[in-house]
Amino acid sequence: MELLGDPQQMCGVVHITGSNGKTSTARMIDSLLRAHGLRSGLMTSPHLTVLNERIVIDGDPISDEALVANYNDIEPFLAMVDTELEGQGEPALTFFEALTVLAFACFADAPVDVAVVEVGMGGEWDSTNVANADVAVLTSIGLEHVDKLGPTLVDIARTKSGIVKPASRVVSAPQAPEVIGVLVDACEKNEAPLFV
């Protein structure tokens, strides 16, 4: 992202994580932003038919032409990062990591006022967490991906609360008491107000 001039910092960001309802929530937020006259970008996953569904500008999936043009712009930078990673004995960027870079490049190119970005999995270590969200949204959190996120609700909530950034506003669905405790801790640490 740094090599591209940090496109994730070129607009406001609403970042969404949780176990259920992320895409529906993202689409509702996107619709509300557009209803208030803001130009929005939306990144969700997975796609059902075509990749363009994952990157939406102002309510419409990105055009093939814009998708290809933006990919052509970022491809040399992706290749540079892959070469550096492989030289360090680390794996190349994943599909989702490259898609995250592409989405933010598309949002900066459009340009959009606000990007609504759905986490792929978890939060803290997800590639979408390169953004410093103005608003962090947590849908209901339950046991999922325990092999990667941890075996308990508290472990999973800790990982998902990684999207809370300093001074962001945090909006959460009602959660189990142990999850709320984790969110309160994350919000206090980041001086971020929490709205449940």
PDB file of N, CA, C and O in Angstrom, residues 19-53:
ATOM      1  N   SER A  19     -19.140 -12.480  12.737  1.00  0.00           N
ATOM      2  CA  SER A  19     -19.288 -13.863  12.290  1.00  0.00           C
ATOM      3  C   SER A  19     -20.433 -14.025  11.291  1.00  0.00           C
ATOM      4  O   SER A  19     -20.364 -14.859  10.397  1.00  0.00           O
ATOM      5  N   ASN A  20     -21.472 -13.241  11.453  1.00  0.00           N
ATOM      6  CA  ASN A  20     -22.642 -13.343  10.576  1.00  0.00           C
ATOM      7  C   ASN A  20     -23.133 -11.954  10.201  1.00  0.00           C
ATOM      8  O   ASN A  20     -23.070 -11.035  11.006  1.00  0.00           O
ATOM      9  N   GLY A  21     -23.631 -11.829   8.967  1.00  0.00           N
ATOM     10  CA  GLY A  21     -24.278 -10.594   8.545  1.00  0.00           C
ATOM     11  C   GLY A  21     -23.358  -9.492   8.056  1.00  0.00           C
ATOM     12  O   GLY A  21     -23.801  -8.358   7.877  1.00  0.00           O
ATOM     13  N   LYS A  22     -22.083  -9.801   7.811  1.00  0.00           N
ATOM     14  CA  LYS A  22     -21.146  -8.748   7.381  1.00  0.00           C
ATOM     15  C   LYS A  22     -21.556  -8.138   6.039  1.00  0.00           C
ATOM     16  O   LYS A  22     -21.597  -6.917   5.900  1.00  0.00           O
ATOM     17  N   THR A  23     -21.835  -8.980   5.053  1.00  0.00           N
ATOM     18  CA  THR A  23     -22.148  -8.455   3.723  1.00  0.00           C
ATOM     19  C   THR A  23     -23.452  -7.680   3.728  1.00  0.00           C
ATOM     20  O   THR A  23     -23.535  -6.589   3.136  1.00  0.00           O
ATOM     21  N   SER A  24     -24.471  -8.195   4.392  1.00  0.00           N
ATOM     22  CA  SER A  24     -25.750  -7.463   4.469  1.00  0.00           C
ATOM     23  C   SER A  24     -25.557  -6.119   5.151  1.00  0.00           C
ATOM     24  O   SER A  24     -26.072  -5.094   4.693  1.00  0.00           O
ATOM     25  N   THR A  25     -24.799  -6.110   6.237  1.00  0.00           N
ATOM     26  CA  THR A  25     -24.522  -4.866   6.959  1.00  0.00           C
ATOM     27  C   THR A  25     -23.751  -3.903   6.069  1.00  0.00           C
ATOM     28  O   THR A  25     -24.058  -2.704   6.018  1.00  0.00           O
ATOM     29  N   ALA A  26     -22.750  -4.410   5.361  1.00  0.00           N
ATOM     30  CA  ALA A  26     -21.955  -3.561   4.466  1.00  0.00           C
ATOM     31  C   ALA A  26     -22.829  -2.933   3.392  1.00  0.00           C
ATOM     32  O   ALA A  26     -22.702  -1.741   3.090  1.00  0.00           O
ATOM     33  N   ARG A  27     -23.727  -3.707   2.835  1.00  0.00           N
ATOM     34  CA  ARG A  27     -24.604  -3.178   1.777  1.00  0.00           C
ATOM     35  C   ARG A  27     -25.576  -2.144   2.319  1.00  0.00           C
ATOM     36  O   ARG A  27     -25.877  -1.157   1.648  1.00  0.00           O
ATOM     37  N   MET A  28     -26.071  -2.358   3.550  1.00  0.00           N
ATOM     38  CA  MET A  28     -26.962  -1.359   4.157  1.00  0.00           C
ATOM     39  C   MET A  28     -26.212  -0.050   4.402  1.00  0.00           C
ATOM     40  O   MET A  28     -26.734   1.030   4.108  1.00  0.00           O
ATOM     41  N   ILE A  29     -25.001  -0.149   4.930  1.00  0.00           N
ATOM     42  CA  ILE A  29     -24.209   1.056   5.193  1.00  0.00           C
ATOM     43  C   ILE A  29     -23.906   1.778   3.883  1.00  0.00           C
ATOM     44  O   ILE A  29     -24.030   3.004   3.791  1.00  0.00           O
ATOM     45  N   ASP A  30     -23.534   1.022   2.859  1.00  0.00           N
ATOM     46  CA  ASP A  30     -23.269   1.604   1.542  1.00  0.00           C
ATOM     47  C   ASP A  30     -24.495   2.356   1.023  1.00  0.00           C
ATOM     48  O   ASP A  30     -24.384   3.484   0.540  1.00  0.00           O
ATOM     49  N   SER A  31     -25.666   1.756   1.148  1.00  0.00           N
ATOM     50  CA  SER A  31     -26.903   2.403   0.692  1.00  0.00           C
ATOM     51  C   SER A  31     -27.184   3.681   1.471  1.00  0.00           C
ATOM     52  O   SER A  31     -27.603   4.692   0.894  1.00  0.00           O
ATOM     53  N   LEU A  32     -26.970   3.641   2.783  1.00  0.00           N
ATOM     54  CA  LEU A  32     -27.183   4.835   3.605  1.00  0.00           C
ATOM     55  C   LEU A  32     -26.237   5.971   3.211  1.00  0.00           C
ATOM     56  O   LEU A  32     -26.645   7.132   3.127  1.00  0.00           O
ATOM     57  N   LEU A  33     -24.979   5.630   2.971  1.00  0.00           N
ATOM     58  CA  LEU A  33     -24.023   6.663   2.557  1.00  0.00           C
ATOM     59  C   LEU A  33     -24.451   7.309   1.247  1.00  0.00           C
ATOM     60  O   LEU A  33     -24.422   8.538   1.112  1.00  0.00           O
ATOM     61  N   ARG A  34     -24.846   6.490   0.286  1.00  0.00           N
ATOM     62  CA  ARG A  34     -25.270   7.030  -1.014  1.00  0.00           C
ATOM     63  C   ARG A  34     -26.544   7.854  -0.874  1.00  0.00           C
ATOM     64  O   ARG A  34     -26.700   8.888  -1.536  1.00  0.00           O
ATOM     65  N   ALA A  35     -27.456   7.438   0.011  1.00  0.00           N
ATOM     66  CA  ALA A  35     -28.696   8.193   0.234  1.00  0.00           C
ATOM     67  C   ALA A  35     -28.409   9.572   0.808  1.00  0.00           C
ATOM     68  O   ALA A  35     -29.202  10.492   0.637  1.00  0.00           O
ATOM     69  N   HIS A  36     -27.259   9.712   1.469  1.00  0.00           N
ATOM     70  CA  HIS A  36     -26.864  11.007   2.034  1.00  0.00           C
ATOM     71  C   HIS A  36     -25.925  11.775   1.109  1.00  0.00           C
ATOM     72  O   HIS A  36     -25.251  12.716   1.538  1.00  0.00           O
ATOM     73  N   GLY A  37     -25.863  11.358  -0.156  1.00  0.00           N
ATOM     74  CA  GLY A  37     -25.127  12.115  -1.159  1.00  0.00           C
ATOM     75  C   GLY A  37     -23.637  11.861  -1.209  1.00  0.00           C
ATOM     76  O   GLY A  37     -22.907  12.600  -1.872  1.00  0.00           O
ATOM     77  N   LEU A  38     -23.160  10.828  -0.529  1.00  0.00           N
ATOM     78  CA  LEU A  38     -21.733  10.510  -0.572  1.00  0.00           C
ATOM     79  C   LEU A  38     -21.456   9.470  -1.651  1.00  0.00           C
ATOM     80  O   LEU A  38     -22.262   8.572  -1.882  1.00  0.00           O
ATOM     81  N   ARG A  39     -20.317   9.601  -2.278  1.00  0.00           N
ATOM     82  CA  ARG A  39     -19.888   8.597  -3.265  1.00  0.00           C
ATOM     83  C   ARG A  39     -19.197   7.483  -2.489  1.00  0.00           C
ATOM     84  O   ARG A  39     -18.250   7.728  -1.744  1.00  0.00           O
ATOM     85  N   SER A  40     -19.657   6.269  -2.671  1.00  0.00           N
ATOM     86  CA  SER A  40     -19.168   5.171  -1.858  1.00  0.00           C
ATOM     87  C   SER A  40     -18.459   4.108  -2.683  1.00  0.00           C
ATOM     88  O   SER A  40     -18.728   3.916  -3.860  1.00  0.00           O
ATOM     89  N   GLY A  41     -17.555   3.432  -2.002  1.00  0.00           N
ATOM     90  CA  GLY A  41     -16.934   2.223  -2.522  1.00  0.00           C
ATOM     91  C   GLY A  41     -17.272   1.099  -1.565  1.00  0.00           C
ATOM     92  O   GLY A  41     -17.374   1.313  -0.362  1.00  0.00           O
ATOM     93  N   LEU A  42     -17.476  -0.089  -2.090  1.00  0.00           N
ATOM     94  CA  LEU A  42     -17.870  -1.233  -1.268  1.00  0.00           C
ATOM     95  C   LEU A  42     -17.019  -2.427  -1.657  1.00  0.00           C
ATOM     96  O   LEU A  42     -16.911  -2.763  -2.835  1.00  0.00           O
ATOM     97  N   MET A  43     -16.398  -3.060  -0.650  1.00  0.00           N
ATOM     98  CA  MET A  43     -15.637  -4.291  -0.876  1.00  0.00           C
ATOM     99  C   MET A  43     -16.254  -5.389  -0.025  1.00  0.00           C
ATOM    100  O   MET A  43     -16.289  -5.283   1.201  1.00  0.00           O
ATOM    101  N   THR A  44     -16.766  -6.419  -0.681  1.00  0.00           N
ATOM    102  CA  THR A  44     -17.333  -7.566   0.020  1.00  0.00           C
ATOM    103  C   THR A  44     -16.733  -8.844  -0.564  1.00  0.00           C
ATOM    104  O   THR A  44     -16.072  -8.821  -1.605  1.00  0.00           O
ATOM    105  N   SER A  45     -16.993  -9.948   0.115  1.00  0.00           N
ATOM    106  CA  SER A  45     -16.562 -11.238  -0.427  1.00  0.00           C
ATOM    107  C   SER A  45     -17.434 -12.330   0.185  1.00  0.00           C
ATOM    108  O   SER A  45     -18.000 -12.140   1.257  1.00  0.00           O
ATOM    109  N   PRO A  46     -17.565 -13.435  -0.484  1.00  0.00           N
ATOM    110  CA  PRO A  46     -17.020 -13.745  -1.807  1.00  0.00           C
ATOM    111  C   PRO A  46     -17.921 -13.208  -2.906  1.00  0.00           C
ATOM    112  O   PRO A  46     -18.988 -12.668  -2.617  1.00  0.00           O
ATOM    113  N   HIS A  47     -17.505 -13.380  -4.145  1.00  0.00           N
ATOM    114  CA  HIS A  47     -18.385 -13.027  -5.263  1.00  0.00           C
ATOM    115  C   HIS A  47     -19.197 -14.265  -5.648  1.00  0.00           C
ATOM    116  O   HIS A  47     -18.778 -15.395  -5.405  1.00  0.00           O
ATOM    117  N   LEU A  48     -20.360 -14.034  -6.227  1.00  0.00           N
ATOM    118  CA  LEU A  48     -21.217 -15.141  -6.622  1.00  0.00           C
ATOM    119  C   LEU A  48     -21.018 -15.518  -8.078  1.00  0.00           C
ATOM    120  O   LEU A  48     -21.022 -16.695  -8.430  1.00  0.00           O
ATOM    121  N   THR A  49     -20.849 -14.529  -8.949  1.00  0.00           N
ATOM    122  CA  THR A  49     -20.743 -14.791 -10.378  1.00  0.00           C
ATOM    123  C   THR A  49     -19.430 -14.294 -10.962  1.00  0.00           C
ATOM    124  O   THR A  49     -18.700 -15.056 -11.573  1.00  0.00           O
ATOM    125  N   VAL A  50     -19.141 -13.002 -10.756  1.00  0.00           N
ATOM    126  CA  VAL A  50     -17.927 -12.408 -11.321  1.00  0.00           C
ATOM    127  C   VAL A  50     -17.189 -11.605 -10.248  1.00  0.00           C
ATOM    128  O   VAL A  50     -17.798 -11.088  -9.308  1.00  0.00           O
ATOM    129  N   LEU A  51     -15.897 -11.504 -10.412  1.00  0.00           N
ATOM    130  CA  LEU A  51     -15.039 -10.800  -9.459  1.00  0.00           C
ATOM    131  C   LEU A  51     -15.491  -9.357  -9.238  1.00  0.00           C
ATOM    132  O   LEU A  51     -15.376  -8.827  -8.127  1.00  0.00           O
ATOM    133  N   ASN A  52     -16.022  -8.727 -10.267  1.00  0.00           N
ATOM    134  CA  ASN A  52     -16.444  -7.325 -10.184  1.00  0.00           C
ATOM    135  C   ASN A  52     -17.424  -7.077  -9.042  1.00  0.00           C
ATOM    136  O   ASN A  52     -17.513  -5.963  -8.531  1.00  0.00           O
ATOM    137  N   GLU A  53     -18.170  -8.117  -8.620  1.00  0.00           N
ATOM    138  CA  GLU A  53     -19.142  -7.968  -7.532  1.00  0.00           C
ATOM    139  C   GLU A  53     -18.465  -7.589  -6.219  1.00  0.00           C
ATOM    140  O   GLU A  53     -19.098  -7.018  -5.339  1.00  0.00           O
TER     141      GLU A  53
END
